Coordinates of C-alpha atoms in Angstrom, one line a residue:
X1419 CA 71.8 29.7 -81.9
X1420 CA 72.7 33.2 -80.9
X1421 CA 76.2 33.9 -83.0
X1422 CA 77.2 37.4 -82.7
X1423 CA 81.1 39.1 -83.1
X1424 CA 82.2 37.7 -86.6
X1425 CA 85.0 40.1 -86.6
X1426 CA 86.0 43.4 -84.6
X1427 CA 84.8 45.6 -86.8
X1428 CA 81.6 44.5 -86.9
X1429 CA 81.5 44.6 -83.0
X1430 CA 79.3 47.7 -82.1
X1431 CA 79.3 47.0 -77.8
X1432 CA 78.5 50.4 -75.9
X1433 CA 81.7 51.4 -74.3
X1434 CA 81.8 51.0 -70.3
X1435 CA 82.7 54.2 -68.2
X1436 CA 85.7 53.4 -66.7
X1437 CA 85.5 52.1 -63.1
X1438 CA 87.3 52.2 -59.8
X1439 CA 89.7 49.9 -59.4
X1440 CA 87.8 46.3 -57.8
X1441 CA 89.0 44.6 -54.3
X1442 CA 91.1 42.1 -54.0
X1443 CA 91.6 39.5 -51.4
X1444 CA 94.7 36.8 -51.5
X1445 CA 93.3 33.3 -49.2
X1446 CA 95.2 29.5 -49.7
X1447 CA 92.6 26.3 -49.8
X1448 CA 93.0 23.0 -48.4
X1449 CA 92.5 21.0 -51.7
X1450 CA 92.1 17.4 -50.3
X1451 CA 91.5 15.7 -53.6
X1452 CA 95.1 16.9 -54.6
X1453 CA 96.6 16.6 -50.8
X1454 CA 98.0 19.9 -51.3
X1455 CA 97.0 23.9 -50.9
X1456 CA 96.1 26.2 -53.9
X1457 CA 96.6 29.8 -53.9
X1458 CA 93.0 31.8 -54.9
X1459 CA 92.4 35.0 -55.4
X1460 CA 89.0 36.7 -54.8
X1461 CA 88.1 39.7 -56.7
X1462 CA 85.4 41.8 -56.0
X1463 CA 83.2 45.4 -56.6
X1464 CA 84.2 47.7 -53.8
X1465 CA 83.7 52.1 -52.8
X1466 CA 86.2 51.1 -49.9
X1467 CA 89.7 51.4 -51.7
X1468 CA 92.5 53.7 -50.7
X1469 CA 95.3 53.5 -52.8
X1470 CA 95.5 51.0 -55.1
X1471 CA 98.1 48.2 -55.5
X1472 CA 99.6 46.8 -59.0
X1473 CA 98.7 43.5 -59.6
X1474 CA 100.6 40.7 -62.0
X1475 CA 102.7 43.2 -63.3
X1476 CA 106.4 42.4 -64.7
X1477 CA 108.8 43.1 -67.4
X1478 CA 106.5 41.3 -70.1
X1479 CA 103.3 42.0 -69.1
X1480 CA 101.1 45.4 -67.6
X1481 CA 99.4 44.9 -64.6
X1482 CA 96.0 45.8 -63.0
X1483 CA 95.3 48.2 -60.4
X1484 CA 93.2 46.5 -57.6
X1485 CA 92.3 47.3 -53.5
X1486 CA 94.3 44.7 -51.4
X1487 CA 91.6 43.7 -48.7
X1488 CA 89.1 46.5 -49.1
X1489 CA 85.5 45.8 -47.9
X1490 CA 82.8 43.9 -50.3
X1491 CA 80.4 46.2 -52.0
X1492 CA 76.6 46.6 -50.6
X1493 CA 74.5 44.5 -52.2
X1494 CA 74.1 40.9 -54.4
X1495 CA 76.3 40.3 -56.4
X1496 CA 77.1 37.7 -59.3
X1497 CA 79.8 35.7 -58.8
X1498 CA 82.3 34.0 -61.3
X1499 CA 84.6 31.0 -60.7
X1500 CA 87.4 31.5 -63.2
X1501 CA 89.7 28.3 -64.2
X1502 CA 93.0 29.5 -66.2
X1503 CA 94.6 27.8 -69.1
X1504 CA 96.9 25.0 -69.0
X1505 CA 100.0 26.3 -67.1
X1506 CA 98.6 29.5 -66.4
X1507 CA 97.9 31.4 -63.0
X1508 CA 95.3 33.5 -61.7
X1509 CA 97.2 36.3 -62.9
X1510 CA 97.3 35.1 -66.9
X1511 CA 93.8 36.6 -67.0
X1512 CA 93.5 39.5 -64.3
X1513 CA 92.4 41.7 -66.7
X1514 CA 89.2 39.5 -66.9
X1515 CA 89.0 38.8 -63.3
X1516 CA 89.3 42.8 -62.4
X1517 CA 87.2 43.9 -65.1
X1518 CA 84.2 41.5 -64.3
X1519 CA 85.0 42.9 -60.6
X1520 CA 84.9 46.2 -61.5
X1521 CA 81.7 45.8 -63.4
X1522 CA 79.7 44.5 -60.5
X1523 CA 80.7 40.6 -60.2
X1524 CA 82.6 38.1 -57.3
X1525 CA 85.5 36.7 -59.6
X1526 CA 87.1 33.5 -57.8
X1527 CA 90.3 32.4 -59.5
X1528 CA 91.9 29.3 -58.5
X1529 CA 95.5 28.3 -59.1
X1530 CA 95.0 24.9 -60.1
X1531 CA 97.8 22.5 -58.8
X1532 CA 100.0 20.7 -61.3
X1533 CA 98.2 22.8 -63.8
X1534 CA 99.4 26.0 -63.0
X1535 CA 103.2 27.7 -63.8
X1536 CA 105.5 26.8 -61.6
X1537 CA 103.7 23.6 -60.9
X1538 CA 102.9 21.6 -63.8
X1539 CA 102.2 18.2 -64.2
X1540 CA 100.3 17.1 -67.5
X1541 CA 99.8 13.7 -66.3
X1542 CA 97.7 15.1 -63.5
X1543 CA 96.8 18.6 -64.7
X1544 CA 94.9 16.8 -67.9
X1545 CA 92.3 15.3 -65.1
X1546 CA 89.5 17.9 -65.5
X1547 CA 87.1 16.1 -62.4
X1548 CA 90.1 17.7 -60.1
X1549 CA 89.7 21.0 -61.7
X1550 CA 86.1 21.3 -61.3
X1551 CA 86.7 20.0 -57.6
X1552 CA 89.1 22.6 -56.8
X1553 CA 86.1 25.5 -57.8
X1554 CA 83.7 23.9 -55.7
X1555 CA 85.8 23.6 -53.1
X1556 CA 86.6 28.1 -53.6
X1557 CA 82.7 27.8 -54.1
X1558 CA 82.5 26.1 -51.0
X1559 CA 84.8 28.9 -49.3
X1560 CA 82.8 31.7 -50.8
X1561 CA 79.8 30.6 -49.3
X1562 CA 80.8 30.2 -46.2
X1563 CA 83.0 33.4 -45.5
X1564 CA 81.4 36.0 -43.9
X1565 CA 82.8 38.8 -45.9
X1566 CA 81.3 37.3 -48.7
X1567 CA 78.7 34.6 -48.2
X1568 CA 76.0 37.8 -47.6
X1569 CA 76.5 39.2 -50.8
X1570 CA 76.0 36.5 -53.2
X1571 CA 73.5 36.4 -55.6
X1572 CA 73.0 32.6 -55.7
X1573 CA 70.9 32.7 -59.2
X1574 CA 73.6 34.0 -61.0
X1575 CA 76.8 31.7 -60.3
X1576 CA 78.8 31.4 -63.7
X1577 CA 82.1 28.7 -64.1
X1578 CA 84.0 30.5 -66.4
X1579 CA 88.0 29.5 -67.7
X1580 CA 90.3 30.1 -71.0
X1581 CA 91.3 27.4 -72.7
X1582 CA 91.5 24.3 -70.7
X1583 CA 90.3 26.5 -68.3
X1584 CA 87.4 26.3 -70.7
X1585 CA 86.9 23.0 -70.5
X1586 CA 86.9 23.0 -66.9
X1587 CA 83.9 25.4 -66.8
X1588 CA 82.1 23.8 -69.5
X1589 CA 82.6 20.2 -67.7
X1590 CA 81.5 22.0 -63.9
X1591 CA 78.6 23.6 -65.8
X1592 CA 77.2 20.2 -67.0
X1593 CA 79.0 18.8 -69.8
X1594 CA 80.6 15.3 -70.0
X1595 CA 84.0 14.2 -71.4
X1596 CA 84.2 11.2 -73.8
X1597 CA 87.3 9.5 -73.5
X1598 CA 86.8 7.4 -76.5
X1599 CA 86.1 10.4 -79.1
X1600 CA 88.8 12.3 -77.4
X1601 CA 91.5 10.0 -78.2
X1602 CA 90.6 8.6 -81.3
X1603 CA 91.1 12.5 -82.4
X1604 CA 94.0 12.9 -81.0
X1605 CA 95.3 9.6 -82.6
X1606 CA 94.0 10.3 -86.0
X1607 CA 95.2 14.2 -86.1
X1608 CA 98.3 14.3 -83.7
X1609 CA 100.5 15.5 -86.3
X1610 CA 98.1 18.7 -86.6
X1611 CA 96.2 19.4 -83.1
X1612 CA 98.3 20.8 -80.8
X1613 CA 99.2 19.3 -77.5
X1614 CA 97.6 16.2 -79.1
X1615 CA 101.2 14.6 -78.8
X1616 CA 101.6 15.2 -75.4
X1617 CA 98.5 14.2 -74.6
X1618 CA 99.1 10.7 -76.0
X1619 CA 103.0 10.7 -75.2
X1620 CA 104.7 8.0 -72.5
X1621 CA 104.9 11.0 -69.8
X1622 CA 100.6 11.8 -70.0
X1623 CA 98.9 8.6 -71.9
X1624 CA 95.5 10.1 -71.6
X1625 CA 94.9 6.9 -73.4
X1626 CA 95.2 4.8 -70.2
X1627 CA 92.8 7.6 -68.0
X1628 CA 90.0 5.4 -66.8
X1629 CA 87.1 6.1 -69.4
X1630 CA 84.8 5.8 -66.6
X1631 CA 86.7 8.7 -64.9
X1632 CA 87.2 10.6 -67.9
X1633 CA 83.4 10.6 -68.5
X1634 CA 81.3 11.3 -65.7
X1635 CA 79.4 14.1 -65.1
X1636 CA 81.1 16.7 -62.5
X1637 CA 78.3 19.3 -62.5
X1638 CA 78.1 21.6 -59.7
X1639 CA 74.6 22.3 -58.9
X1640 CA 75.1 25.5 -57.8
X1641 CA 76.3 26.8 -61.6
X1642 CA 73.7 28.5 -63.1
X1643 CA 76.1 29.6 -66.2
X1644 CA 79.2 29.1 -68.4
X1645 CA 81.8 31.1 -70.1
X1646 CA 84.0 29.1 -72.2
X1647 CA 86.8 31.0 -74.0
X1648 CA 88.9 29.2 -76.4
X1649 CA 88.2 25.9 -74.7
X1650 CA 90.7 23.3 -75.0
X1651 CA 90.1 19.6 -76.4
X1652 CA 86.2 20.0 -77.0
X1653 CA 86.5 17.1 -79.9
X1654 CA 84.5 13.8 -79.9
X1655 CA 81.5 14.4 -78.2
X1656 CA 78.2 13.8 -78.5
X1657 CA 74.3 15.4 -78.1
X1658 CA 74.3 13.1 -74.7
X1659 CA 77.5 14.1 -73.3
X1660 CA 75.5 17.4 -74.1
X1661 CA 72.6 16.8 -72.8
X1662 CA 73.1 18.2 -69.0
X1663 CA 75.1 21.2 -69.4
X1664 CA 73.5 24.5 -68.1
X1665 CA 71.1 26.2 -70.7
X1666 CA 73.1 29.6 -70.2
X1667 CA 76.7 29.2 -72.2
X1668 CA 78.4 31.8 -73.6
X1669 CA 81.2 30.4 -76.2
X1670 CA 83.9 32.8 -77.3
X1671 CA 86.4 31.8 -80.1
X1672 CA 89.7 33.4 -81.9
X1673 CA 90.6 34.3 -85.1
X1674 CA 88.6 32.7 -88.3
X1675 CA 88.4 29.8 -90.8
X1676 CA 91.9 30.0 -91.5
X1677 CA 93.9 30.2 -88.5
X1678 CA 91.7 28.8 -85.4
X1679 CA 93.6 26.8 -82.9
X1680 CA 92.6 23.2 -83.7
X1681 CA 92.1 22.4 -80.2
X1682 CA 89.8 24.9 -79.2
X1683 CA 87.9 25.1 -82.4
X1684 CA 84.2 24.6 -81.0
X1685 CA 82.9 24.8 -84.6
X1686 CA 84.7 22.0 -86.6
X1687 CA 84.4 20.0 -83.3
X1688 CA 81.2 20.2 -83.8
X1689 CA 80.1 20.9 -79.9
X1690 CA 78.8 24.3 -80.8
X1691 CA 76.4 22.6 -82.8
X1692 CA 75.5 20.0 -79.2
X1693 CA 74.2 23.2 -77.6
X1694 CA 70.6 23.7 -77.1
X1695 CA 71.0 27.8 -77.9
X1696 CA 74.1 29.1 -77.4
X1697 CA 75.7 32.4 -77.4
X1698 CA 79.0 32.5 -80.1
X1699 CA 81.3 35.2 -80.1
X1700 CA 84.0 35.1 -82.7
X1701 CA 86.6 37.0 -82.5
X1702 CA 89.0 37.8 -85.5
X1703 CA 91.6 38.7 -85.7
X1704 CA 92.8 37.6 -82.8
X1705 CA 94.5 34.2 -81.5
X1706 CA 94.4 32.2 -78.7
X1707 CA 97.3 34.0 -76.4
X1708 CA 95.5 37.1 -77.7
X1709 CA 93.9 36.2 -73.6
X1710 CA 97.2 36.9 -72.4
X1711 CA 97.4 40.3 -70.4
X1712 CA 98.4 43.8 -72.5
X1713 CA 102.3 43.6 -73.3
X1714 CA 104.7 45.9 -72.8
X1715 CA 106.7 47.8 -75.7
X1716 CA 109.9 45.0 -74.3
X1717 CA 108.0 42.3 -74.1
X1718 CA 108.0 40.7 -77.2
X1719 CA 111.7 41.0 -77.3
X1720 CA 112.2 39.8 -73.9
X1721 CA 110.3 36.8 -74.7
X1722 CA 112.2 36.4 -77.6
X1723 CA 115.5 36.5 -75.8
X1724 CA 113.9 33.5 -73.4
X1725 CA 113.1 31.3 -76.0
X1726 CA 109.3 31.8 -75.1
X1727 CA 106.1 31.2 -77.0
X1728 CA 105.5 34.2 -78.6
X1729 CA 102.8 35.4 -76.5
X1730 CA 102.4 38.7 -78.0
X1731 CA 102.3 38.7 -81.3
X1732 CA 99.1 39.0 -82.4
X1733 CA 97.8 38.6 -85.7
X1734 CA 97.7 41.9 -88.0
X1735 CA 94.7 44.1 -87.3
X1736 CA 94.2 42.7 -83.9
X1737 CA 93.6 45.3 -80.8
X1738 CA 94.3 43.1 -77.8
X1739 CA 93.0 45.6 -76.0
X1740 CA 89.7 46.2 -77.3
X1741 CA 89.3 42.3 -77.9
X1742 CA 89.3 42.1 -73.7
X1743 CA 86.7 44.8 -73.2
X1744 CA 85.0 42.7 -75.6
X1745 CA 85.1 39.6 -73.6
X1746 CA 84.4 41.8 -70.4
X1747 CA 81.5 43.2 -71.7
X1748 CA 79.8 40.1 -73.2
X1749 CA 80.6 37.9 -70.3
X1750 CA 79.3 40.6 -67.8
X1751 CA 75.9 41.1 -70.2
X1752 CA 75.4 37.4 -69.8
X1753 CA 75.5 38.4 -66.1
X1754 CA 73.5 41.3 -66.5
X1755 CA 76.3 43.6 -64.8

């Protein structure tokens, strides 16, 4: 196993020059698996921009710069289909999406119906097969647009996704659920693994998913890499569930023994140890919102005032900023950007 990144300070990356801001292009999808449309955004390296547009920003969170409809890049590029957490939008993780961009890469970010704010239903957003279908479906799209199907280098197509974003890419990239192992952790540690609750609660019953479903293999082909970060509910599998996944998996964790996100923790899970020879970043301090985009000096208090999770307050010591470049710069070295 290739385990790097124990803590911050022992990360020694080369810093990056700073880059031009990346192109950005807005499209909607027919998504016939969910009879409905999802909103995607395509990032991507461009020389063309004019003057740049602020993307995702509001009161809480800073924003990225990108050019709205600016021409692709010369050349072959990687690409990245990036599934956000639960609840989340493709603008939870711009500064990923832009960065990658910005460091050479086609970043395809999907707003995942009934998973995504604003439109969120657990019952449905917990089915991971219609994740993975609404990437290959922006895969699909990709491919066949001729402002992008030209540039694509098609031996270097990562899923990549936070949380259970995570286990989105991890389940496109080759890796199976198991239903069984899944609930029988949630049933004996509901009291201590987070969503765990919901999960098994009247409104969800993940209990009552069709195993058969729940466990099939919903590999794209096409994938040739993953990027998990913080991936959600990656308990109860096994070396065979395993045993297809894509050999190139990068696995990025927050903070350390004593505060991990149960969930998402790929080492007591014991997946990380399923992996044929995986790379493991661990990052610490940090936590799992610690993905969330740079706050503003009000935010905090604003979210406060809401009644919000407390999105960011990171642990002591932790430089949110610094922890993306981090994830930036590993993701696009496993890209070779």
């Amino acid at each position: 196993m290739k385990c790097i990144l124990t803590t911050l300070a022992l990360l020694g990356a080369a810093t990056h020059a700073v880059a031009e801001p990346a192109g950005l292009r807005h499209v909607t999808l027919e998504m016939p698996h969910h009879g409905s449309k999802a909103a995607v955004s395509i990032w991507y390296p461009t020389d063309d921009g004019d003057a740049p547009t602020i993307f995702a920003e509001n009161p809480v969170f800073e924003g990225v710069q990108a050019y709205i409809d600016a021409k692709v890049q010369y050349g072959r590029h990687p690409v990245v289909m990036f599934s956000h957490g639960m609840g989340g939008t493709d603008r939870a993780q711009a500064w990923l999406t832009a960065g990658l961009a910005e460091r050479g890469a086609i970043v395809v970010a999907v707003n995942h119906p009934h998973s995504t704010w604003g439109d969120f239903d657990m019952s449905q957003g917990v089915k991971h097969w219609t994740r993975v279908a609404d990437l290959s479906v922006a895969l699909d799209n990709l491919q066949s647009d001729p402002a992008f199907r030209d540039h694509i280098d098609p031996a270097r197509i990562m899923a990549s996704g936070f949380s259970y974003g995570g286990w989105t890419a991890l389940s496109m990239g080759g890796l199976m659920g198991n239903h069984q192992g899944l609930v029988d952790t949630c049933t004996a540690q509901i009291g201590t693994m987070e969503a765990c609750d919901m999960l098994l609660s009247d409104d969800v019953r993940m209990q009552d998913i069709d195993p058969g479903v729940w466990n099939a293999s919903y590999a794209d082909p096409r994938i040739t890499h993953v990027a998990a970060i913080d991936p959600g509910f990656v308990w109860g599998l096994t070396a065979e569930d395993a045993a297809d996944l894509v050999p190139n998996v990068l696995m990025i964790g927050f903070g350390g023994a004593d505060d991990r996100m149960s969930a998402t923790n790929f080492d007591d899970s014991g997946l990380v140890d399923l992996l044929a020879n995986p790379e493991v970043i661990r990052l610490d301090p940090a936590f799992h919102f610690t993905a969330m985009p740079l706050c503003k000096p009000a935010g905090e208090d604003i979210l406060k005032e809401e009644g919000d999770d407390a999105v960011c307050n990171d642990p002591v010591g932790t430089d949110r900023a610094e922890v993306h470049q981090r994830i930036i710069g590993a993701i696009a070295a496993a890209l070779e950007i």
